[in-house]
Amino acid sequence: MALAAQPPRRDQETSNGLRALIEAHKTAYTAFGKAMHKMGSGNGDHERASREEERALLAICAHPAAGERDRLAKAQYLLEVEARGELDLPEHVRTLLRSTMWKA
């Protein structure tokens, strides 16, 4: 099988770029949760927080994780997000699949 021809590269740790994206999403997700609790104030903070959280999640989906550690960290984090029912938009899936394609 062509996929098994070479063993995956063993990176020492998750890249700084992916770690930063995950931290940004965690921060945006927390801010969104807080804005949802204050939703009754009618100031629109929850809509802005929702867009920020969505952008942060899409950035993780789009990240081209090339090394084994990045792929594993990305998959584990996105599975956690999906378990909460939040990785559900067709745009998430399209973006994630595009991130796995080799760029010429």
Tab-separated table of C-alpha atoms in Angstrom:
chain	number	residue	atom	x	y	z
A	1	MET	CA	0.000	0.000	0.000
A	2	ALA	CA	1.392	3.419	-0.945
A	3	LEU	CA	0.406	5.008	2.361
A	4	ALA	CA	2.494	2.537	4.337
A	5	ALA	CA	5.615	2.909	2.167
A	6	GLN	CA	7.334	5.256	4.601
A	7	PRO	CA	6.878	5.549	8.361
A	8	PRO	CA	5.487	8.876	9.568
A	9	ARG	CA	8.029	11.488	10.588
A	10	ARG	CA	8.460	11.717	14.352
A	11	ASP	CA	8.556	15.353	15.409
A	12	GLN	CA	9.718	16.266	18.877
A	13	GLU	CA	6.724	18.447	19.776
A	14	THR	CA	3.661	20.204	18.454
A	15	SER	CA	4.518	23.274	16.390
A	16	ASN	CA	4.260	26.732	17.920
A	17	GLY	CA	1.803	27.704	15.193
A	18	LEU	CA	-0.688	24.960	16.026
A	19	ARG	CA	-0.319	25.507	19.766
A	20	ALA	CA	-1.056	29.213	19.254
A	21	LEU	CA	-4.138	28.433	17.155
A	22	ILE	CA	-5.484	26.030	19.783
A	23	GLU	CA	-4.897	28.548	22.575
A	24	ALA	CA	-6.594	31.275	20.513
A	25	HIS	CA	-9.619	29.021	20.018
A	26	LYS	CA	-9.791	28.141	23.708
A	27	THR	CA	-9.711	31.856	24.554
A	28	ALA	CA	-12.367	32.673	21.951
A	29	TYR	CA	-14.531	29.777	23.131
A	30	THR	CA	-14.347	30.997	26.739
A	31	ALA	CA	-15.201	34.550	25.656
A	32	PHE	CA	-18.144	33.235	23.645
A	33	GLY	CA	-19.440	31.327	26.678
A	34	LYS	CA	-19.219	34.458	28.823
A	35	ALA	CA	-20.964	36.538	26.155
A	36	MET	CA	-23.767	33.988	25.958
A	37	HIS	CA	-24.357	34.330	29.702
A	38	LYS	CA	-24.632	38.103	29.268
A	39	MET	CA	-26.823	37.800	26.170
A	40	GLY	CA	-29.758	39.531	27.827
A	41	SER	CA	-27.899	42.849	27.768
A	42	GLY	CA	-28.649	43.179	24.050
A	43	ASN	CA	-25.276	44.693	23.183
A	44	GLY	CA	-24.382	42.207	20.432
A	45	ASP	CA	-21.272	40.908	22.200
A	46	HIS	CA	-22.440	37.327	21.757
A	47	GLU	CA	-22.606	37.700	17.953
A	48	ARG	CA	-19.104	39.159	17.806
A	49	ALA	CA	-17.802	36.462	20.177
A	50	SER	CA	-19.485	33.794	18.068
A	51	ARG	CA	-17.758	35.053	14.912
A	52	GLU	CA	-14.394	35.191	16.705
A	53	GLU	CA	-14.802	31.634	17.982
A	54	GLU	CA	-15.806	30.427	14.511
A	55	ARG	CA	-12.771	32.107	12.897
A	56	ALA	CA	-10.465	30.565	15.486
A	57	LEU	CA	-11.932	27.099	14.902
A	58	LEU	CA	-11.637	27.451	11.131
A	59	ALA	CA	-7.991	28.484	11.542
A	60	ILE	CA	-7.304	25.179	13.299
A	61	CYS	CA	-9.187	23.280	10.592
A	62	ALA	CA	-7.131	25.069	7.915
A	63	HIS	CA	-3.752	24.549	9.586
A	64	PRO	CA	-1.648	22.244	7.371
A	65	ALA	CA	-0.262	19.920	10.028
A	66	ALA	CA	2.675	18.264	8.320
A	67	GLY	CA	4.360	16.461	11.203
A	68	GLU	CA	3.021	13.503	13.148
A	69	ARG	CA	2.754	15.435	16.432
A	70	ASP	CA	0.843	18.270	14.757
A	71	ARG	CA	-1.530	15.839	13.075
A	72	LEU	CA	-2.163	14.046	16.350
A	73	ALA	CA	-2.656	17.253	18.357
A	74	LYS	CA	-4.944	18.718	15.695
A	75	ALA	CA	-7.019	15.536	15.476
A	76	GLN	CA	-7.312	15.192	19.264
A	77	TYR	CA	-8.380	18.805	19.716
A	78	LEU	CA	-10.894	18.718	16.871
A	79	LEU	CA	-12.351	15.469	18.201
A	80	GLU	CA	-12.884	17.198	21.569
A	81	VAL	CA	-14.626	20.080	19.795
A	82	GLU	CA	-16.713	17.647	17.753
A	83	ALA	CA	-17.733	15.751	20.906
A	84	ARG	CA	-19.314	18.992	22.150
A	85	GLY	CA	-21.258	19.117	18.869
A	86	GLU	CA	-19.411	22.174	17.590
A	87	LEU	CA	-17.596	20.863	14.524
A	88	ASP	CA	-20.759	20.626	12.519
A	89	LEU	CA	-20.661	23.098	9.659
A	90	PRO	CA	-19.926	21.997	6.095
A	91	GLU	CA	-17.312	24.775	6.047
A	92	HIS	CA	-15.440	23.018	8.888
A	93	VAL	CA	-15.288	19.776	6.925
A	94	ARG	CA	-14.287	21.435	3.630
A	95	THR	CA	-11.579	23.482	5.340
A	96	LEU	CA	-10.256	20.454	7.215
A	97	LEU	CA	-10.125	18.343	4.069
A	98	ARG	CA	-8.376	21.118	2.115
A	99	SER	CA	-5.734	21.321	4.848
A	100	THR	CA	-4.724	17.721	4.106
A	101	MET	CA	-4.016	18.342	0.437
A	102	TRP	CA	-0.450	18.842	-0.755
A	103	LYS	CA	0.220	22.223	-2.232
A	104	ALA	CA	2.104	22.185	-5.539
